[in-house]
Amino acid sequence: QVQLIESGGGLVQAGGSLRLSCAASGRTFSSYAMGWFRQAPGKEREFVAAISSGGGTTNYADSVKGRYTISRDDAKSTVYLQMNSLKPEDTAVYYCAADRWRLRVVSGKNDYWGQGTQVTVSS
């Protein structure tokens, strides 16, 4: 069982930056692929970014490429999402995701989810 706890959300002006963190429980964090999703009001949850176990492969949604960076620190059992050049349309609840397989994270079929953290970007 893996528990995921997100932090780092908040209110930021357009053009600003935030870094989200997701701390995972368990001693096998390094063997899990990790990812981030987001859900805006009235919209479906959408994939944002994923990183493989070991960190060698990353995936990004087209809408965030070049602005967001996903990374992981296995020693801290934490995955990060650095968000730069934020836009009002990035406003959403951001969820951390985990699974043994990266492609299951990318597809949203992962086994584990965090509770979410709110990101609000003002114009």
PDB file of C-alpha atoms in Angstrom:
ATOM      1  CA  GLN A   1       0.000   0.000   0.000  1.00  0.00           C
ATOM      2  CA  VAL A   2       1.236   3.470  -0.892  1.00  0.00           C
ATOM      3  CA  GLN A   3      -0.050   6.679   0.651  1.00  0.00           C
ATOM      4  CA  LEU A   4       0.540   9.949  -1.141  1.00  0.00           C
ATOM      5  CA  ILE A   5       0.406  13.390   0.427  1.00  0.00           C
ATOM      6  CA  GLU A   6       0.654  16.482  -1.752  1.00  0.00           C
ATOM      7  CA  SER A   7       1.750  19.926  -0.644  1.00  0.00           C
ATOM      8  CA  GLY A   8       2.876  23.207  -2.133  1.00  0.00           C
ATOM      9  CA  GLY A   9      -0.309  24.429  -3.710  1.00  0.00           C
ATOM     10  CA  GLY A  10      -1.533  27.974  -3.328  1.00  0.00           C
ATOM     11  CA  LEU A  11      -2.421  31.230  -5.014  1.00  0.00           C
ATOM     12  CA  VAL A  12       0.013  32.742  -7.509  1.00  0.00           C
ATOM     13  CA  GLN A  13      -0.169  35.449 -10.139  1.00  0.00           C
ATOM     14  CA  ALA A  14       0.036  34.614 -13.819  1.00  0.00           C
ATOM     15  CA  GLY A  15       3.641  34.236 -14.880  1.00  0.00           C
ATOM     16  CA  GLY A  16       4.680  33.046 -11.456  1.00  0.00           C
ATOM     17  CA  SER A  17       5.991  29.704 -10.244  1.00  0.00           C
ATOM     18  CA  LEU A  18       5.080  27.036  -7.730  1.00  0.00           C
ATOM     19  CA  ARG A  19       6.619  23.737  -6.764  1.00  0.00           C
ATOM     20  CA  LEU A  20       4.383  20.904  -5.718  1.00  0.00           C
ATOM     21  CA  SER A  21       5.637  18.035  -3.625  1.00  0.00           C
ATOM     22  CA  CYS A  22       4.204  14.579  -3.119  1.00  0.00           C
ATOM     23  CA  ALA A  23       5.548  12.538  -0.236  1.00  0.00           C
ATOM     24  CA  ALA A  24       4.983   8.811  -0.419  1.00  0.00           C
ATOM     25  CA  SER A  25       4.860   6.257   2.355  1.00  0.00           C
ATOM     26  CA  GLY A  26       6.441   2.853   2.102  1.00  0.00           C
ATOM     27  CA  ARG A  27       9.927   1.547   1.564  1.00  0.00           C
ATOM     28  CA  THR A  28       9.565   0.745  -2.121  1.00  0.00           C
ATOM     29  CA  PHE A  29       9.095   4.265  -3.475  1.00  0.00           C
ATOM     30  CA  SER A  30      11.994   3.870  -5.883  1.00  0.00           C
ATOM     31  CA  SER A  31      10.217   1.041  -7.689  1.00  0.00           C
ATOM     32  CA  TYR A  32       7.147   3.134  -8.467  1.00  0.00           C
ATOM     33  CA  ALA A  33       6.455   5.350 -11.416  1.00  0.00           C
ATOM     34  CA  MET A  34       4.984   8.646 -10.284  1.00  0.00           C
ATOM     35  CA  GLY A  35       2.879  11.296 -11.886  1.00  0.00           C
ATOM     36  CA  TRP A  36       0.675  14.331 -11.607  1.00  0.00           C
ATOM     37  CA  PHE A  37      -2.861  14.955 -12.785  1.00  0.00           C
ATOM     38  CA  ARG A  38      -5.117  17.955 -12.446  1.00  0.00           C
ATOM     39  CA  GLN A  39      -8.818  18.646 -12.410  1.00  0.00           C
ATOM     40  CA  ALA A  40     -10.319  22.042 -13.040  1.00  0.00           C
ATOM     41  CA  PRO A  41     -13.884  22.880 -11.974  1.00  0.00           C
ATOM     42  CA  GLY A  42     -16.396  21.295 -14.309  1.00  0.00           C
ATOM     43  CA  LYS A  43     -13.731  19.368 -16.200  1.00  0.00           C
ATOM     44  CA  GLU A  44     -12.422  15.844 -16.161  1.00  0.00           C
ATOM     45  CA  ARG A  45      -9.178  14.920 -14.490  1.00  0.00           C
ATOM     46  CA  GLU A  46      -6.308  15.197 -16.971  1.00  0.00           C
ATOM     47  CA  PHE A  47      -2.770  13.912 -17.148  1.00  0.00           C
ATOM     48  CA  VAL A  48      -0.014  16.436 -16.504  1.00  0.00           C
ATOM     49  CA  ALA A  49       3.316  14.623 -16.137  1.00  0.00           C
ATOM     50  CA  ALA A  50       4.866  11.278 -15.251  1.00  0.00           C
ATOM     51  CA  ILE A  51       8.287   9.981 -14.351  1.00  0.00           C
ATOM     52  CA  SER A  52       9.518   6.411 -14.430  1.00  0.00           C
ATOM     53  CA  SER A  53      11.024   4.541 -11.533  1.00  0.00           C
ATOM     54  CA  GLY A  54      14.649   5.595 -11.605  1.00  0.00           C
ATOM     55  CA  GLY A  55      13.718   8.881 -13.254  1.00  0.00           C
ATOM     56  CA  GLY A  56      15.082   8.047 -16.685  1.00  0.00           C
ATOM     57  CA  THR A  57      11.868   8.680 -18.605  1.00  0.00           C
ATOM     58  CA  THR A  58       9.395  11.517 -18.333  1.00  0.00           C
ATOM     59  CA  ASN A  59       6.132  12.339 -20.069  1.00  0.00           C
ATOM     60  CA  TYR A  60       4.289  15.634 -20.248  1.00  0.00           C
ATOM     61  CA  ALA A  61       0.967  16.855 -21.488  1.00  0.00           C
ATOM     62  CA  ASP A  62       1.351  19.194 -24.443  1.00  0.00           C
ATOM     63  CA  SER A  63      -0.261  21.994 -22.461  1.00  0.00           C
ATOM     64  CA  VAL A  64       2.579  22.044 -19.912  1.00  0.00           C
ATOM     65  CA  LYS A  65       5.635  21.086 -21.960  1.00  0.00           C
ATOM     66  CA  GLY A  66       8.433  23.587 -21.538  1.00  0.00           C
ATOM     67  CA  ARG A  67       6.811  25.078 -18.428  1.00  0.00           C
ATOM     68  CA  TYR A  68       6.553  22.168 -15.985  1.00  0.00           C
ATOM     69  CA  THR A  69       9.250  19.781 -14.816  1.00  0.00           C
ATOM     70  CA  ILE A  70       8.688  16.564 -12.920  1.00  0.00           C
ATOM     71  CA  SER A  71      11.479  15.132 -10.797  1.00  0.00           C
ATOM     72  CA  ARG A  72      11.947  12.692  -7.956  1.00  0.00           C
ATOM     73  CA  ASP A  73      14.151  12.204  -4.933  1.00  0.00           C
ATOM     74  CA  ASP A  74      14.075   8.550  -3.985  1.00  0.00           C
ATOM     75  CA  ALA A  75      16.036   9.176  -0.784  1.00  0.00           C
ATOM     76  CA  LYS A  76      13.159  11.394   0.382  1.00  0.00           C
ATOM     77  CA  SER A  77      10.398   9.304  -1.220  1.00  0.00           C
ATOM     78  CA  THR A  78       9.161  12.483  -2.853  1.00  0.00           C
ATOM     79  CA  VAL A  79       8.166  13.532  -6.335  1.00  0.00           C
ATOM     80  CA  TYR A  80       8.081  17.171  -7.371  1.00  0.00           C
ATOM     81  CA  LEU A  81       6.344  19.246  -9.988  1.00  0.00           C
ATOM     82  CA  GLN A  82       8.044  22.535 -10.754  1.00  0.00           C
ATOM     83  CA  MET A  83       5.542  24.808 -12.459  1.00  0.00           C
ATOM     84  CA  ASN A  84       6.798  27.940 -14.199  1.00  0.00           C
ATOM     85  CA  SER A  85       5.127  30.581 -16.340  1.00  0.00           C
ATOM     86  CA  LEU A  86       1.799  29.724 -14.792  1.00  0.00           C
ATOM     87  CA  LYS A  87      -1.396  30.686 -16.574  1.00  0.00           C
ATOM     88  CA  PRO A  88      -4.937  31.142 -15.260  1.00  0.00           C
ATOM     89  CA  GLU A  89      -5.929  27.994 -17.161  1.00  0.00           C
ATOM     90  CA  ASP A  90      -3.513  26.025 -14.975  1.00  0.00           C
ATOM     91  CA  THR A  91      -5.886  26.578 -12.070  1.00  0.00           C
ATOM     92  CA  ALA A  92      -6.975  23.174 -10.777  1.00  0.00           C
ATOM     93  CA  VAL A  93      -6.680  20.653  -8.020  1.00  0.00           C
ATOM     94  CA  TYR A  94      -3.442  18.774  -8.636  1.00  0.00           C
ATOM     95  CA  TYR A  95      -3.241  15.094  -7.740  1.00  0.00           C
ATOM     96  CA  CYS A  96      -0.240  12.879  -7.238  1.00  0.00           C
ATOM     97  CA  ALA A  97      -0.364   9.404  -8.777  1.00  0.00           C
ATOM     98  CA  ALA A  98       1.677   6.232  -8.360  1.00  0.00           C
ATOM     99  CA  ASP A  99       1.893   2.810  -9.951  1.00  0.00           C
ATOM    100  CA  ARG A 100       4.472   0.126 -10.643  1.00  0.00           C
ATOM    101  CA  TRP A 101       4.150   0.927 -14.353  1.00  0.00           C
ATOM    102  CA  ARG A 102       4.693   4.350 -15.925  1.00  0.00           C
ATOM    103  CA  LEU A 103       2.219   3.786 -18.744  1.00  0.00           C
ATOM    104  CA  ARG A 104      -0.517   3.037 -16.221  1.00  0.00           C
ATOM    105  CA  VAL A 105       0.233   6.405 -14.640  1.00  0.00           C
ATOM    106  CA  VAL A 106       0.144   8.147 -18.019  1.00  0.00           C
ATOM    107  CA  SER A 107      -3.216   6.565 -18.793  1.00  0.00           C
ATOM    108  CA  GLY A 108      -4.677   7.353 -15.394  1.00  0.00           C
ATOM    109  CA  LYS A 109      -5.089   3.688 -14.548  1.00  0.00           C
ATOM    110  CA  ASN A 110      -2.643   3.845 -11.679  1.00  0.00           C
ATOM    111  CA  ASP A 111      -3.359   2.164  -8.373  1.00  0.00           C
ATOM    112  CA  TYR A 112      -2.714   5.058  -5.990  1.00  0.00           C
ATOM    113  CA  TRP A 113      -3.858   8.660  -5.717  1.00  0.00           C
ATOM    114  CA  GLY A 114      -3.201  11.511  -3.351  1.00  0.00           C
ATOM    115  CA  GLN A 115      -5.903  13.722  -1.932  1.00  0.00           C
ATOM    116  CA  GLY A 116      -5.017  16.727  -4.078  1.00  0.00           C
ATOM    117  CA  THR A 117      -3.712  20.241  -3.582  1.00  0.00           C
ATOM    118  CA  GLN A 118      -5.315  23.394  -4.956  1.00  0.00           C
ATOM    119  CA  VAL A 119      -3.409  25.618  -7.356  1.00  0.00           C
ATOM    120  CA  THR A 120      -5.000  28.937  -8.259  1.00  0.00           C
ATOM    121  CA  VAL A 121      -3.456  31.270 -10.817  1.00  0.00           C
ATOM    122  CA  SER A 122      -4.836  34.798 -10.906  1.00  0.00           C
ATOM    123  CA  SER A 123      -4.740  36.954 -14.011  1.00  0.00           C
TER     124      SER A 123
END
